[in-house]
Coordinates of C-alpha atoms in Angstrom, one line a residue:
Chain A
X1 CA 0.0 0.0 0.0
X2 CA 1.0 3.1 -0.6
X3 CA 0.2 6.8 0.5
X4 CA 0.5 9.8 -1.6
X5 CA 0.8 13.0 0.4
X6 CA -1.6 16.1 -0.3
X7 CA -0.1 18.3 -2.9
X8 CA 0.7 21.4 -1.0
X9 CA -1.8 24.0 -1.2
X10 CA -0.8 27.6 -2.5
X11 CA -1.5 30.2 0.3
X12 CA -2.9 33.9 -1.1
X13 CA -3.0 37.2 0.4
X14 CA -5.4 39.6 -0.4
X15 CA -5.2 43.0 0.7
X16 CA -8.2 44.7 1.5
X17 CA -8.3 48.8 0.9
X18 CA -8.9 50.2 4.2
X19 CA -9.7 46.9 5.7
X20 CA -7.6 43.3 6.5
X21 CA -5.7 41.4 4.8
X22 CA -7.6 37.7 3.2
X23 CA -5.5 34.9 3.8
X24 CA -6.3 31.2 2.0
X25 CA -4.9 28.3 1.9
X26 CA -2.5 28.9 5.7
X27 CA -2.7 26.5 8.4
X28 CA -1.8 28.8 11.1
X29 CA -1.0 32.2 11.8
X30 CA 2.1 33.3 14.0
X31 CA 2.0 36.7 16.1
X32 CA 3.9 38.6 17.1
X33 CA 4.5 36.9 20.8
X34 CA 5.7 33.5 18.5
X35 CA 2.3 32.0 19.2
X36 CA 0.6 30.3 16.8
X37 CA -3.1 30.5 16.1
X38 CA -4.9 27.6 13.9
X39 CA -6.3 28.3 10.9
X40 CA -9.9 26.8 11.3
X41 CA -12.1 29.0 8.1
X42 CA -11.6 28.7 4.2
X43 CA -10.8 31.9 4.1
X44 CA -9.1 34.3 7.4
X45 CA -9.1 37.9 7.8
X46 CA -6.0 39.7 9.6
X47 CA -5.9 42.7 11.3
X48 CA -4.0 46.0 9.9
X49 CA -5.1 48.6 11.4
X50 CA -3.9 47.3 15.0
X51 CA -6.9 48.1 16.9
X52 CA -8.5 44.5 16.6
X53 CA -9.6 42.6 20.1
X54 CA -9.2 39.2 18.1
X55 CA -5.9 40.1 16.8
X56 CA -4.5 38.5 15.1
X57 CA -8.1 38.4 13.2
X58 CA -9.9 41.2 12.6
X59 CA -12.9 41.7 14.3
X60 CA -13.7 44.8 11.9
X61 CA -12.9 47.7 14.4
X62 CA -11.0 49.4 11.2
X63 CA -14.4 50.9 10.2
X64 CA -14.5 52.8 13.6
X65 CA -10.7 53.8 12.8
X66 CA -11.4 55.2 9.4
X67 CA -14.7 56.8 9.8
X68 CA -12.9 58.7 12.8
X69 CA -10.2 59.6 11.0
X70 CA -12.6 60.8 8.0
X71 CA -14.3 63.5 10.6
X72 CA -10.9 64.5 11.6
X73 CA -10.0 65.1 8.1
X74 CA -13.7 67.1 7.7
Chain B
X1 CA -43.5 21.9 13.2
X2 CA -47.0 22.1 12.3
X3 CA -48.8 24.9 10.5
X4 CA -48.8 28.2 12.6
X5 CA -52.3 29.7 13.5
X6 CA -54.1 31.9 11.4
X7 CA -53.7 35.8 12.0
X8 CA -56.5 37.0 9.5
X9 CA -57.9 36.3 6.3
X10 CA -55.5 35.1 4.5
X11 CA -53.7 32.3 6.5
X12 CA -57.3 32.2 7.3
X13 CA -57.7 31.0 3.6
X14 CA -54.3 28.7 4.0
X15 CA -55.6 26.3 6.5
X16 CA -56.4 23.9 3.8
X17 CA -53.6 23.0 2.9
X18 CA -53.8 21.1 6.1
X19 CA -56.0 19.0 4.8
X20 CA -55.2 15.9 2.3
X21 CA -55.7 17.9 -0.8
X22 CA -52.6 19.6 -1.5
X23 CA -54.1 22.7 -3.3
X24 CA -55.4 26.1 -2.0
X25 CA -58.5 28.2 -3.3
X26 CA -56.6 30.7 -5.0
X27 CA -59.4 32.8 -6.1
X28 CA -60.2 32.6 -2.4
X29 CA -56.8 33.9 -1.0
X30 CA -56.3 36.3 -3.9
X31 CA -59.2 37.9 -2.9
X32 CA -58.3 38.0 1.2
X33 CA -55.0 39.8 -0.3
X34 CA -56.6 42.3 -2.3
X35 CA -58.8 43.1 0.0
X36 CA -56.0 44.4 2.1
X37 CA -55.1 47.8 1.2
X38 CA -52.4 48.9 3.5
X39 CA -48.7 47.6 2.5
X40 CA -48.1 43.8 2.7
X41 CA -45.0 45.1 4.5
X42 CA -47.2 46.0 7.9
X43 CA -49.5 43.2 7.7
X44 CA -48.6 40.1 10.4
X45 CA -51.4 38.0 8.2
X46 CA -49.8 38.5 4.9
X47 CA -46.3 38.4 6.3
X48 CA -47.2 35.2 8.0
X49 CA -48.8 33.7 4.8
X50 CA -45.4 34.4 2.8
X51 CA -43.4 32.9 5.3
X52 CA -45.5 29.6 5.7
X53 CA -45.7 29.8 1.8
X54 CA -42.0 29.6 1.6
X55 CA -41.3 27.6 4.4
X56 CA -42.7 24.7 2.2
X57 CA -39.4 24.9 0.6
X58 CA -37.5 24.6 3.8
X59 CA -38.4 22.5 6.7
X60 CA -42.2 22.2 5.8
X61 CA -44.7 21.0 8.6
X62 CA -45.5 17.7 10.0
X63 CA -49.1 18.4 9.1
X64 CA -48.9 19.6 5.2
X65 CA -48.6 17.5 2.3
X66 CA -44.8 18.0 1.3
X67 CA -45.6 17.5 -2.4
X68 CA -48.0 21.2 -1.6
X69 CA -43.8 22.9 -2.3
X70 CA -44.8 22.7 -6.0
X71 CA -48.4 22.9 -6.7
X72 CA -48.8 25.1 -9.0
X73 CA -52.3 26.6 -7.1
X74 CA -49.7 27.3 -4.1
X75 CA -47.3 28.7 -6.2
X76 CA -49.9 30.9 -8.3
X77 CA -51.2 32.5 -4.5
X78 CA -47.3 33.4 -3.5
X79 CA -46.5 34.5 -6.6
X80 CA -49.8 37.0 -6.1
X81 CA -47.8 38.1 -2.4
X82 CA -44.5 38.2 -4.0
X83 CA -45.6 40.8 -6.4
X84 CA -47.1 43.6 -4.0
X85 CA -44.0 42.5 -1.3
X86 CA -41.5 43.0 -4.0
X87 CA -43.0 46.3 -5.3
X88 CA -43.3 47.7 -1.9
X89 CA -39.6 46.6 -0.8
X90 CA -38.6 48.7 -4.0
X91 CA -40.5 51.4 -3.2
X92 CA -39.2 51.3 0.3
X93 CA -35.3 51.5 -1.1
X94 CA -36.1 53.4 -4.2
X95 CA -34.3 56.9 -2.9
X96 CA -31.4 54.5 -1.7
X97 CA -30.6 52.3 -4.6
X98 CA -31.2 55.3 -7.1
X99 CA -28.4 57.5 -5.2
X100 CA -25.9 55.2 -5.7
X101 CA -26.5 54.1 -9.3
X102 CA -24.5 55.4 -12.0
X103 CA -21.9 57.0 -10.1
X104 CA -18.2 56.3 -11.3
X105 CA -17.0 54.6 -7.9
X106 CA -16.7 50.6 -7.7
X107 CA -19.4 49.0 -6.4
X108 CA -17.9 47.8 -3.2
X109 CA -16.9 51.5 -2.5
X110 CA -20.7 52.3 -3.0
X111 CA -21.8 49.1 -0.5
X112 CA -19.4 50.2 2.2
X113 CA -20.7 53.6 1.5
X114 CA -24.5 52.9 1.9
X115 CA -23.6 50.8 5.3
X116 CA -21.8 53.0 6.5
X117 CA -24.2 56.0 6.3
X118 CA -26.9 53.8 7.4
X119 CA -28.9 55.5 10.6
X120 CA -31.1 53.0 11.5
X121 CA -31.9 53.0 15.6
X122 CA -29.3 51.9 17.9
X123 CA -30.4 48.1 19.2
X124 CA -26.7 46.9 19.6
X125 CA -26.1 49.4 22.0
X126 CA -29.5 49.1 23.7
X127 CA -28.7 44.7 23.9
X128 CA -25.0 46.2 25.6
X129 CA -25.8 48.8 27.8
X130 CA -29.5 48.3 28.8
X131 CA -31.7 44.8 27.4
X132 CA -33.1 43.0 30.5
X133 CA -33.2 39.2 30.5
X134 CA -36.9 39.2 29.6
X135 CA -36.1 41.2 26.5
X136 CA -32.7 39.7 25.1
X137 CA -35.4 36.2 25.7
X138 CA -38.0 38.3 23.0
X139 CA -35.2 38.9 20.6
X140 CA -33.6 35.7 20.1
X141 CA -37.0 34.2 19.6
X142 CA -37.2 37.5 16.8
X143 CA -33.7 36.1 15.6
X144 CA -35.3 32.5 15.5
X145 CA -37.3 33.1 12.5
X146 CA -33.6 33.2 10.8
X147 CA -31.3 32.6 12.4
X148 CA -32.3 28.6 12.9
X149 CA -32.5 28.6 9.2
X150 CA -29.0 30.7 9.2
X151 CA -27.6 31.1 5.4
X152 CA -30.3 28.8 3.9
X153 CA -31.7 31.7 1.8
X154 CA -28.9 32.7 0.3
X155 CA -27.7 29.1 -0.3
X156 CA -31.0 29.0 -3.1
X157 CA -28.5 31.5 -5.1
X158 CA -25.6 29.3 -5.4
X159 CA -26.6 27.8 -8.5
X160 CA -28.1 31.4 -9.8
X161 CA -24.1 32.8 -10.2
X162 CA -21.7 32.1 -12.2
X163 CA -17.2 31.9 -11.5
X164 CA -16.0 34.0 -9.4
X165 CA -19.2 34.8 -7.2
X166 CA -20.6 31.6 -7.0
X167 CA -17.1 30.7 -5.7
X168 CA -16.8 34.0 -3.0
X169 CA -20.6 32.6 -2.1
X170 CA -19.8 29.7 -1.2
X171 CA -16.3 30.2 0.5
X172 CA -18.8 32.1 3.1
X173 CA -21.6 29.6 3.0
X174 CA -19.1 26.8 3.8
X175 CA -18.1 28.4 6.9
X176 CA -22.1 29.6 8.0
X177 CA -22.3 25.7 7.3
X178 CA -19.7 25.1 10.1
X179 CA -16.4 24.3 7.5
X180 CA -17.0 20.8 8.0
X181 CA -18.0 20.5 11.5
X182 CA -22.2 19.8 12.5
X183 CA -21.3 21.2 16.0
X184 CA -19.6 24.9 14.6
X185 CA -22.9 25.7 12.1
X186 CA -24.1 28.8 12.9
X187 CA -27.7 28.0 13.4
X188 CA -26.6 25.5 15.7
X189 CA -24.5 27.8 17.6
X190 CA -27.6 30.0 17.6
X191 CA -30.2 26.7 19.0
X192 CA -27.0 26.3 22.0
X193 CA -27.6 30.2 22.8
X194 CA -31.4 29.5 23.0
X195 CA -31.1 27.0 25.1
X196 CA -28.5 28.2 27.7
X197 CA -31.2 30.9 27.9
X198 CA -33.9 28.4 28.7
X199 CA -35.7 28.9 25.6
X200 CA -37.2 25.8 23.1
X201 CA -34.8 25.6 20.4
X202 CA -36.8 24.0 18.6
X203 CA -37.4 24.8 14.5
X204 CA -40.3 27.4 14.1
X205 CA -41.1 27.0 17.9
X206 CA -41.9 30.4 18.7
X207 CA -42.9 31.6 15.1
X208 CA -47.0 31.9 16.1
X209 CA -45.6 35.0 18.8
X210 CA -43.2 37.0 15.9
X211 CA -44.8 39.8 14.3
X212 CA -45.0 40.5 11.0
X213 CA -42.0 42.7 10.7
X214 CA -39.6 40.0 11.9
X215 CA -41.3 37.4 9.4
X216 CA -40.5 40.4 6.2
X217 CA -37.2 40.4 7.0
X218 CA -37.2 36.8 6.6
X219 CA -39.4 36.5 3.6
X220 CA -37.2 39.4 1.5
X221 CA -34.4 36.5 1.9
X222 CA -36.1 33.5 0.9
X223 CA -38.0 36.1 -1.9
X224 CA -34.5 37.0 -3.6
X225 CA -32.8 33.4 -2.9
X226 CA -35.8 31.8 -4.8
X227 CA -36.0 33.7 -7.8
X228 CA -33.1 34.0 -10.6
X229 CA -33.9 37.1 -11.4
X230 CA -33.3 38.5 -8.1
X231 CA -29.6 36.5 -7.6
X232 CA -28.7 40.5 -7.6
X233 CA -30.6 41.6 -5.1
X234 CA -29.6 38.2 -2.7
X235 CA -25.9 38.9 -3.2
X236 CA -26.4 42.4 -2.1
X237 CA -28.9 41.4 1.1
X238 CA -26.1 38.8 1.9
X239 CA -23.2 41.4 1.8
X240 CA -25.5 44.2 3.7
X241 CA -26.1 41.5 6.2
X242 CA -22.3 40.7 6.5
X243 CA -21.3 43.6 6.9
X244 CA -23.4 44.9 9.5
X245 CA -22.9 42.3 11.8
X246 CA -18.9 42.5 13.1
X247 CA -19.8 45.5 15.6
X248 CA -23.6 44.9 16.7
X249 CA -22.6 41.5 17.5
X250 CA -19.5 42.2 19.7
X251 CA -21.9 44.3 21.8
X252 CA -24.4 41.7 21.9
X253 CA -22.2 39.2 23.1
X254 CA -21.1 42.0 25.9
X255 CA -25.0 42.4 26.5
X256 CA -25.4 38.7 26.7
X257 CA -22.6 38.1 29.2
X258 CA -23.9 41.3 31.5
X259 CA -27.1 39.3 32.0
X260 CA -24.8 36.9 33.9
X261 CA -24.9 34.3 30.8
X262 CA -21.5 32.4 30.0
X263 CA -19.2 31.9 27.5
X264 CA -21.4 29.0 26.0
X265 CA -24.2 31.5 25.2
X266 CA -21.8 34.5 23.7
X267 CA -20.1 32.1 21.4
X268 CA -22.7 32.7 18.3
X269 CA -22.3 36.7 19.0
X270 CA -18.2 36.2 19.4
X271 CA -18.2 33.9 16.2
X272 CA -20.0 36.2 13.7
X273 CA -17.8 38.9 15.3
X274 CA -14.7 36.9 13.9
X275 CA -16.4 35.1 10.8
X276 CA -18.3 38.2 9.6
X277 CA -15.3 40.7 9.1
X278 CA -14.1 37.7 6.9
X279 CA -17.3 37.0 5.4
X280 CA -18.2 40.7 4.8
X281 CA -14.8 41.5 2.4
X282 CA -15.5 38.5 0.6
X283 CA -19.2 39.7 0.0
X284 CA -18.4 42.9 -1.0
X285 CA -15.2 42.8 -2.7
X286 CA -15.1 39.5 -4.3
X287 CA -18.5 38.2 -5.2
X288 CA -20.6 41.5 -5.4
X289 CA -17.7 43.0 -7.5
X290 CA -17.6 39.9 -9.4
X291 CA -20.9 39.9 -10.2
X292 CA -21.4 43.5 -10.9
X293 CA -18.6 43.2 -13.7
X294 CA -19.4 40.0 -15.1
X295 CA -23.0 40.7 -15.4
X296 CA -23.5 44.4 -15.2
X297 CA -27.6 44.1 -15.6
X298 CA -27.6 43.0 -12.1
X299 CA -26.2 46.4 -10.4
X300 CA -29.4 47.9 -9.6
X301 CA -30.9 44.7 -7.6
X302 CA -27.3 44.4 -5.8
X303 CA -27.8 48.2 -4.3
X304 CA -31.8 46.9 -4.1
X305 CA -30.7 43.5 -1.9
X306 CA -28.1 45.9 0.0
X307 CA -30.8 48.6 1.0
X308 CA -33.8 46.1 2.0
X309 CA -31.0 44.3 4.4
X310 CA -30.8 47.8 5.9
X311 CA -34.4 49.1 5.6
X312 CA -36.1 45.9 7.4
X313 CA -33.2 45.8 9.9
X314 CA -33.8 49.3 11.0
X315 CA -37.5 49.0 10.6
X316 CA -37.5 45.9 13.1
X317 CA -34.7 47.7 15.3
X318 CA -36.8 51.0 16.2
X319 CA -40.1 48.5 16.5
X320 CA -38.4 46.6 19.2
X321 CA -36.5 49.5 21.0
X322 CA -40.3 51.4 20.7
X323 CA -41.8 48.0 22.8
X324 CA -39.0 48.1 25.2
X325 CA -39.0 52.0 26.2
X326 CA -42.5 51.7 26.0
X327 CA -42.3 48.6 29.1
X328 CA -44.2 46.6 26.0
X329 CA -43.8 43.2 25.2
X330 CA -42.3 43.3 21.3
X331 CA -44.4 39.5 20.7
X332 CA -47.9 38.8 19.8
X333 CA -47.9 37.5 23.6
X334 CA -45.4 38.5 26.0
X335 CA -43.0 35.7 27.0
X336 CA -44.1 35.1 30.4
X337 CA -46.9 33.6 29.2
X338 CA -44.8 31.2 27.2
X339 CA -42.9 30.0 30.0
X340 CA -43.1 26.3 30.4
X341 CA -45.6 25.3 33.0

């Protein structure tokens, strides 16, 4: 018997305009601290703007961050 | 589930299909329907008759014929709802949609735009900051109505698209679905909430207690999943939903937990918190864009979908804040008398 491994997936990053970046195809995510965080969707979201409470997923606070910095700029 | 009581004429009129013959007298409900001459929209008997209507293609009930899903007498009578429901949902959005068409921008620039102008009342601060037990028990039997069916409606548009938004569709639908694991599917994540909160999980349990303007919400879904010439207007309710759900659902969850309620019953509000600001880039970005460029006749129902999302949230929002200021019950009957015993 023999066992053919899984062809490597290929990982892409997508960079969202004012928002995360898309990552496919990673099985885990290392932060900053060296600690590794499992990939468990098709498809994860990272955090960019640095404001996240899920970091290092986004949990979408960037729309607060640029909406305050829009009425700044006002 | 069996086939919810009658709130008027016509569910009245839609209690036969209780019975062994699976047809309806269409000339019968047609009439109960025109004889209504306020919107559809603000009706709990016509909301209630679309959603039983379509439920046929869901779940069904224990006590209708399934093969009633495709007779064509039950089909002529929703088609006769669908057209006032769809006219007034147009009407509804019509300032919306037409104030982003035909601008030079890309159309996820003119989603994000349209959400994030969007004024509807405040509920997710209300669930944070104030919701008593009683009344986060009346909305998640208002979320129910959907959320046990979660992403069903929008799955009906799957095979509607084409490349590159069918595949962003169902990148997000796999994960609503749990990415492979029963346990992680969001309606079941939303049945475990229910039930840490004592409530019957149960499919369509509460459904007889949910007014009408709960039920439209549901029924614009399964209204634009069902039909191919809406796939527009249910990629453009799915993104709208998306992408209003990061932030009102990271102060539910805070709400939830205030009330003394665990871990176990945030995790549906902590998981769209997480899943959603995934789910709403690849909405917008990927399979509205997609769409919108590869077939450019369906721009105008995208903006539509986007703008009921928002109109019947905020309609249902300020209906239920207006119950709850008001020390009202926002059911048919308040849930103290659905307590168990």
């Amino acid at each position: 018997m023999t066992w053919r491994r899984r062809s490597p997936r290929s990982v892409t990053v997508t960079v969202c305009p004012d928002g995360p970046l898309l990552v496919r195809g990673a099985d885990e995510v290392i932060d900053e601290a060296g600690v590794a965080h499992e990939v468990r969707r098709p498809c994860v979201a990272l955090c960019r703007c640095g404001r996240s409470s899920l970091a290092p997923w986004c949990d979408g606070t960037h729309k607060v961050v640029t909406e305050e910095a829009a009425k700044r700029n006002r | 589930m069996r086939l919810p009581e009658p709130r008027g004429p016509i569910t009245e009129a839609l209690q036969s299909l209780r019975c062994a013959d699976i047809g309806v007298a269409v000339d019968h409900v047609t009439a109960a329907v025109d004889s209504h001459t306020s919107p559809l929209l603000d009706c709990d008997d016509a909301q209630l008759a679309l959603w039983l209507l379509y439920e046929l293609h869901y779940q069904g009930f224990d006590d209708v014929d399934p093969r009633a899903e495709w007779s064509p007498a039950v089909i002529a009578v929703r088609g006769h709802l669908e057209r006032r429901f769809e006219a007034e949902l147009r009407e509804l959005t019509r300032v919306e949609v037409e104030k982003r068409l035909n601008i030079e921008e890309p159309i996820a620039d003119r989603l994000f735009a349209m959400m994030s102008d969007d004024d509807s009342p405040r509920l997710a601060q209300y669930v944070q900051r104030e919701i008593t037990t009683t009344q986060l028990h009346e909305l998640l039997v208002h979320r129910s109505v959907y959320h046990l069916k979660e992403a069903d409606p929008h799955t009906w548009a799957v095979p509607r698209l084409r490349g590159r938004a069918k595949v962003a569709l169902m990148e997000i639908q796999f994960d609503e679905y749990g990415a492979g694991r029963a346990g992680d599917m969001h309606s079941t994540l939303f049945a475990r909430t229910m039930t840490r909160c004592g409530l019957d999980s149960t499919y369509g349990a509460y459904v007889d207690v949910v007014p009408g303007y709960t039920l439209a919400a549901s029924n614009a879904m399964s209204l634009f999943g069902l039909h191919r010439r809406l796939r527009g207007a249910a990629a453009g309710h799915l993104a709208a939903f998306e992408a209003t759900s990061t932030l009102p659902n990271r102060r539910y969850a805070a709400g939830v937990r205030r009330l003394g309620y665990g871990d176990e019953a945030a995790r549906y509000f902590d998981e769209h918190v997480e899943a959603d600001a995934v789910h709403e880039q690849v909405a917008i970005r990927e399979m509205c864009s997609a769409l919108v460029s590869d077939e450019p006749e369906c721009e105008p129902d995208v903006l539509f979908g986007a703008a009921t999302c928002l109109a019947l949230d905020g309609l249902a929002a300020g209906r239920l804040l207006d119950s709850w200021r008001g020390g009202r019950s926002a059911l048919l009957r308040p849930m103290v008398e659905l307590a168990p015993g």
